[in-house]
Short mmCIF file of C-alpha atoms in Angstrom, two decimals:
data_model
loop_
_atom_site.label_atom_id
_atom_site.label_comp_id
_atom_site.label_asym_id
_atom_site.label_seq_id
_atom_site.Cartn_x
_atom_site.Cartn_y
_atom_site.Cartn_z
CA MET S 1 -159.54 128.34 133.37
CA ASP S 2 -158.40 126.80 136.58
CA SER S 3 -161.29 125.69 138.69
CA GLN S 4 -159.01 125.42 141.71
CA GLU S 5 -158.63 129.17 141.83
CA ASN S 6 -162.13 129.91 143.04
CA HIS S 7 -161.48 128.65 146.54
CA HIS S 8 -163.92 130.30 148.88
CA ILE S 9 -162.35 132.37 151.65
CA LEU S 10 -164.40 132.68 154.83
CA SER S 11 -164.03 136.01 156.59
CA TYR S 12 -163.01 136.22 160.27
CA THR S 13 -166.31 137.93 160.99
CA LYS S 14 -168.32 135.05 159.60
CA LEU S 15 -166.22 132.45 161.41
CA GLY S 16 -166.50 134.46 164.62
CA PHE S 17 -170.25 134.66 164.22
CA ILE S 18 -170.45 130.86 163.84
CA LEU S 19 -168.29 130.44 166.95
CA GLY S 20 -170.59 132.75 168.88
CA LEU S 21 -173.60 130.75 167.76
CA LEU S 22 -171.92 127.48 168.80
CA LEU S 23 -171.08 128.88 172.24
CA VAL S 24 -174.66 130.09 172.73
CA LEU S 25 -175.97 126.64 171.79
CA THR S 26 -173.53 125.06 174.25
CA GLY S 27 -174.88 127.37 176.94
CA ILE S 28 -178.43 126.33 176.09
CA THR S 29 -177.66 122.59 176.32
CA VAL S 30 -175.97 123.03 179.68
CA ALA S 31 -178.84 125.17 180.98
CA VAL S 32 -181.52 122.79 179.70
CA SER S 33 -179.76 119.80 181.25
CA TYR S 34 -180.58 121.19 184.71
CA VAL S 35 -184.31 121.18 183.97
CA ASP S 36 -186.10 117.86 184.15
CA ILE S 37 -188.48 117.66 181.20
CA GLY S 38 -188.73 113.89 181.37
CA PHE S 39 -188.43 112.01 178.12
CA PHE S 40 -187.60 115.10 176.08
CA ASN S 41 -184.21 115.77 177.72
CA VAL S 42 -182.31 113.34 175.51
CA PRO S 43 -183.95 114.29 172.17
CA LEU S 44 -183.48 117.98 172.97
CA ALA S 45 -179.80 117.54 173.89
CA LEU S 46 -179.21 115.51 170.72
CA GLY S 47 -181.17 118.02 168.62
CA ILE S 48 -178.96 120.88 169.83
CA ALA S 49 -175.85 118.73 169.26
CA CYS S 50 -176.99 118.02 165.68
CA THR S 51 -177.54 121.74 165.08
CA LYS S 52 -174.04 122.52 166.38
CA VAL S 53 -172.53 119.78 164.25
CA THR S 54 -174.32 121.13 161.17
CA PHE S 55 -172.76 124.57 161.66
CA VAL S 56 -169.28 123.11 162.19
CA LEU S 57 -169.65 120.97 159.06
CA LEU S 58 -171.08 123.69 156.82
CA TYR S 59 -168.73 126.52 157.74
CA PHE S 60 -165.65 125.34 159.66
CA MET S 61 -165.36 122.21 157.52
CA HIS S 62 -166.38 124.10 154.41
CA LEU S 63 -169.04 121.62 153.30
CA LYS S 64 -171.23 124.48 152.15
CA TYR S 65 -168.66 125.37 149.51
CA GLU S 66 -167.59 121.88 148.40
CA GLY S 67 -168.40 120.24 145.12
CA PRO S 68 -170.99 117.50 144.61
CA ILE S 69 -168.53 114.61 145.19
CA VAL S 70 -167.73 115.54 148.78
CA ASN S 71 -171.32 116.57 149.51
CA LEU S 72 -172.92 113.42 148.11
CA SER S 73 -170.40 111.05 149.67
CA PHE S 74 -170.92 112.81 152.99
CA ILE S 75 -174.69 112.40 152.75
CA GLY S 76 -174.11 108.74 151.86
CA THR S 77 -171.99 108.22 154.98
CA ILE S 78 -174.57 109.88 157.19
CA SER S 79 -177.29 107.70 155.63
CA PHE S 80 -175.31 104.58 156.55
CA LEU S 81 -174.76 105.95 160.03
CA ILE S 82 -178.51 106.53 160.42
CA ILE S 83 -179.23 103.00 159.18
CA MET S 84 -176.66 101.54 161.59
CA ILE S 85 -177.83 103.49 164.65
CA GLY S 86 -181.53 103.53 163.74
CA PHE S 87 -181.97 99.85 162.92
CA THR S 88 -179.84 98.65 165.83
CA PHE S 89 -181.76 100.79 168.25
CA TRP S 90 -185.04 99.75 166.69
CA ASP S 91 -184.11 96.12 167.23
CA VAL S 92 -183.07 96.73 170.85
CA ALA S 93 -186.12 98.82 171.71
CA PHE S 94 -188.83 96.61 170.20
CA ARG S 95 -187.38 93.21 170.87
CA MET G 1 -141.70 121.60 136.17
CA ASN G 2 -145.31 122.60 136.08
CA LYS G 3 -146.60 119.87 138.33
CA ARG G 4 -150.34 120.03 138.73
CA ILE G 5 -151.65 119.44 142.20
CA ASP G 6 -155.06 117.84 142.46
CA LYS G 7 -156.42 119.76 145.44
CA THR G 8 -159.89 118.26 145.06
CA GLY G 9 -158.43 114.75 145.05
CA ILE G 10 -156.39 115.47 148.17
CA LYS G 11 -159.48 116.72 149.92
CA ILE G 12 -161.68 113.79 148.85
CA GLY G 13 -159.01 111.43 150.19
CA MET G 14 -159.17 113.16 153.57
CA TRP G 15 -162.96 113.07 153.61
CA LEU G 16 -162.99 109.33 152.84
CA PHE G 17 -160.76 108.81 155.87
CA LEU G 18 -163.05 111.00 157.97
CA TYR G 19 -166.04 108.86 156.92
CA SER G 20 -164.34 105.81 158.37
CA GLU G 21 -163.76 107.75 161.58
CA ILE G 22 -167.43 108.79 161.70
CA ILE G 23 -168.50 105.15 161.37
CA LEU G 24 -165.94 104.09 164.02
CA PHE G 25 -167.38 106.47 166.60
CA GLY G 26 -170.87 105.76 165.29
CA GLY G 27 -170.40 102.14 166.30
CA LEU G 28 -169.50 103.19 169.83
CA PHE G 29 -172.54 105.47 169.98
CA VAL G 30 -174.73 102.51 168.96
CA LEU G 31 -173.38 100.66 171.99
CA TYR G 32 -174.13 103.70 174.12
CA ALA G 33 -177.70 103.93 172.78
CA ALA G 34 -178.43 100.24 173.36
CA TYR G 35 -177.08 100.23 176.92
CA PHE G 36 -178.66 103.56 177.75
CA TYR G 37 -181.99 102.02 176.82
CA LYS G 38 -181.27 99.05 179.09
CA TYR G 39 -179.88 100.91 182.12
CA PRO G 40 -181.23 104.50 181.96
CA GLU G 41 -181.14 105.06 185.73
CA PHE G 42 -177.50 103.98 186.07
CA PHE G 43 -176.43 106.10 183.11
CA SER G 44 -178.04 109.07 184.79
CA GLU G 45 -176.36 108.18 188.08
CA GLY G 46 -172.99 107.78 186.34
CA GLY G 47 -173.44 111.01 184.42
CA LYS G 48 -173.92 112.91 187.68
CA GLU G 49 -170.53 111.64 188.86
CA LEU G 50 -168.83 113.40 185.97
CA ASN G 51 -167.63 116.96 186.37
CA ARG G 52 -169.92 119.19 184.32
CA VAL G 53 -167.71 122.23 184.73
CA ILE G 54 -164.68 120.49 183.22
CA GLY G 55 -166.90 119.06 180.48
CA THR G 56 -168.26 122.50 179.62
CA VAL G 57 -164.82 124.12 179.72
CA ASN G 58 -163.47 121.43 177.40
CA THR G 59 -166.38 121.95 175.02
CA ILE G 60 -165.65 125.68 174.86
CA VAL G 61 -161.91 125.04 174.44
CA LEU G 62 -162.52 122.72 171.48
CA LEU G 63 -165.04 125.06 169.83
CA VAL G 64 -162.66 128.01 170.13
CA SER G 65 -159.76 125.95 168.77
CA SER G 66 -161.93 124.87 165.84
CA PHE G 67 -162.56 128.52 165.13
CA THR G 68 -158.87 129.41 165.28
CA VAL G 69 -157.95 126.52 162.95
CA ALA G 70 -160.55 127.70 160.43
CA ALA G 71 -159.24 131.26 160.89
CA SER G 72 -155.65 130.13 160.23
CA ILE G 73 -156.78 128.77 156.85
CA THR G 74 -158.41 132.12 156.08
CA ALA G 75 -155.19 133.85 157.15
CA ILE G 76 -152.97 131.69 154.94
CA GLN G 77 -155.25 132.33 151.96
CA ARG G 78 -154.93 136.05 152.62
CA LYS G 79 -151.12 135.68 152.73
CA ALA G 80 -151.09 136.67 156.41
CA LYS G 81 -148.49 134.13 157.48
CA LYS G 82 -147.89 135.62 160.91
CA GLN G 83 -151.59 135.52 161.80
CA ALA G 84 -151.85 131.94 160.55
CA VAL G 85 -148.92 130.93 162.76
CA LEU G 86 -150.43 132.60 165.81
CA PHE G 87 -153.82 131.00 165.21
CA LEU G 88 -152.21 127.58 164.87
CA ILE G 89 -150.12 127.95 168.03
CA PHE G 90 -153.25 128.99 169.90
CA SER G 91 -155.14 125.95 168.57
CA ILE G 92 -152.39 123.56 169.65
CA LEU G 93 -152.38 125.19 173.09
CA CYS G 94 -156.15 124.61 173.26
CA GLY G 95 -155.44 120.94 172.62
CA VAL G 96 -152.97 120.95 175.51
CA VAL G 97 -155.54 122.61 177.80
CA PHE G 98 -158.11 119.99 176.81
CA LEU G 99 -155.75 117.13 177.63
CA VAL G 100 -154.67 118.67 180.94
CA ASN G 101 -158.35 118.98 181.94
CA LYS G 102 -158.88 115.37 180.87
CA TYR G 103 -155.88 114.32 182.96
CA PHE G 104 -157.31 115.92 186.09
CA GLU G 105 -160.76 114.52 185.34
CA TRP G 106 -159.55 110.96 184.86
CA GLY G 107 -157.17 111.36 187.79
CA ALA G 108 -160.06 112.28 190.11
CA LYS G 109 -162.04 109.26 188.88
CA PHE G 110 -159.09 106.92 189.43
CA HIS G 111 -158.72 108.39 192.89
CA HIS G 112 -162.32 107.42 193.65
CA ASP G 113 -161.58 103.89 192.43
CA ILE G 114 -163.63 104.36 189.26
CA TYR G 115 -161.69 102.91 186.34
CA PRO G 116 -162.02 99.81 184.15
CA ASN G 117 -161.82 96.63 186.23
CA SER G 118 -161.68 98.58 189.50
CA GLU G 119 -163.00 97.01 192.72
CA THR G 120 -165.86 99.53 193.09
CA LEU G 121 -167.13 99.06 189.55
CA ASN G 122 -166.73 95.28 189.47
CA SER G 123 -168.58 94.71 192.71
CA GLY G 124 -171.16 97.42 192.01
CA GLU G 125 -174.07 97.66 189.61
CA VAL G 126 -173.61 96.32 186.07
CA GLY G 127 -175.21 99.40 184.51
CA LEU G 128 -172.73 101.71 186.21
CA ASN G 129 -169.82 99.53 185.17
CA ILE G 130 -171.00 99.67 181.55
CA PHE G 131 -171.49 103.45 181.71
CA PHE G 132 -167.94 104.04 182.92
CA GLY G 133 -166.58 101.42 180.51
CA LEU G 134 -168.13 103.36 177.63
CA TYR G 135 -166.98 106.63 179.18
CA TYR G 136 -163.36 105.49 179.27
CA ILE G 137 -163.32 103.90 175.82
CA ILE G 138 -165.05 106.80 174.05
CA THR G 139 -163.30 109.69 175.80
CA GLY G 140 -160.04 107.73 175.62
CA LEU G 141 -160.33 107.17 171.88
CA HIS G 142 -161.38 110.79 171.50
CA GLY G 143 -158.36 111.91 173.56
CA LEU G 144 -156.12 109.87 171.25
CA HIS G 145 -157.64 111.76 168.33
CA VAL G 146 -156.91 115.06 170.08
CA ILE G 147 -153.24 114.02 170.37
CA ILE G 148 -153.10 112.98 166.70
CA GLY G 149 -154.82 116.24 165.72
CA MET G 150 -152.25 118.23 167.69
CA ILE G 151 -149.43 116.38 165.93
CA LEU G 152 -150.99 117.13 162.52
CA LEU G 153 -151.47 120.80 163.43
CA SER G 154 -147.86 120.98 164.65
CA ILE G 155 -146.60 119.53 161.36
CA SER G 156 -148.75 122.07 159.50
CA LEU G 157 -147.32 124.83 161.69
CA VAL G 158 -143.76 123.80 160.79
CA PHE G 159 -144.73 123.74 157.09
CA VAL G 160 -146.29 127.18 157.36
CA LEU G 161 -143.14 128.51 159.02
CA ALA G 162 -140.99 126.89 156.33
CA GLY G 163 -143.18 128.40 153.63
CA LYS G 164 -144.12 124.96 152.27
CA VAL G 165 -147.72 125.72 153.16
CA ASN G 166 -148.61 129.01 151.51
CA GLU G 167 -151.50 130.82 149.84
CA SER G 168 -151.31 128.68 146.71
CA ARG G 169 -150.66 125.34 148.43
CA PHE G 170 -152.32 124.73 151.75
CA SER G 171 -153.89 121.28 151.48
CA MET G 172 -151.80 119.97 154.38
CA LEU G 173 -153.16 122.68 156.66
CA GLU G 174 -156.68 122.27 155.30
CA ASN G 175 -156.72 118.50 155.87
CA SER G 176 -155.23 118.83 159.36
CA GLY G 177 -157.96 121.37 160.00
CA LEU G 178 -160.62 118.92 158.80
CA TYR G 179 -159.25 116.31 161.19
CA TRP G 180 -159.29 118.80 164.06
CA HIS G 181 -162.90 119.74 163.28
CA LEU G 182 -163.84 116.06 163.31
CA VAL G 183 -162.40 115.79 166.82
CA ASP G 184 -164.64 118.72 167.72
CA LEU G 185 -167.69 117.11 166.06
CA ILE G 186 -167.28 113.93 168.09
CA TRP G 187 -166.92 115.89 171.30
CA ILE G 188 -170.14 117.81 170.54
CA PHE G 189 -171.94 114.45 170.87
CA VAL G 190 -169.83 113.02 173.69
CA PHE G 191 -170.48 116.06 175.89
CA PRO G 192 -174.31 115.82 176.20
CA LEU G 193 -174.31 112.00 176.14
CA PHE G 194 -171.96 111.60 179.09
CA TYR G 195 -171.93 114.83 181.05
CA LEU G 196 -175.48 116.06 180.68
CA VAL G 197 -177.62 112.91 181.04
CA LEU G 198 -180.30 113.64 183.54
#
């Protein structure tokens, strides 16, 4: 048994669907940026960006089909990133 | 003779490198967040100076190229070498388009005397100077990554043509693809942070 054989192949249709979704989300961010909704502009723009990034990571970068080592180490990195950005910003904002 | 190739190991190595890249750009985004909090009105003023159309076009170009890189990996796994080659050439061309747009964008800014240490920025508001400083360092570093990504994709293209990258051995292409997607990921954040701040 060779575990390397079961490499998941993504179909063009699926990849194309993800691309379509990403383009739609891009359209939404651009459209929303013209509307002033005060404080919520930045969180909304970042929320859409995070959604887009999730799709790129899961499908284009294949994270959905990776083993636990890549998945866990990725989550670890993101946790450190959140600590770095979150705590620094916390310090700046409530100084 | 029967040399085993540790595909998982090769991939983990690439991901470890990508983690360091994520933290590198993460550090720059921390700077952005802190200064955005301090000078929100100047960041919004600076953001309006940037060309949204070019920003949007570049976003689309990178997303499409990410798709074609992923598609080229699908093609190589399906033994469709010709398709893989075409997808890769298209992706590299997308990189060229991105850089050409960037060239015109930066060129227009330089023309308006907006560049690091320029007279307008130095004598103007501090917040604006910081915004454009961050703009140049982050998009500049990102642009460098686009160039490196294009080089990696070109090497993969040569390997595909030479048959060294094929349906049973495509880690080189896969890892170049991962790098290219990372470039796309970073741009997905750069675009709203710089071009769309209200």
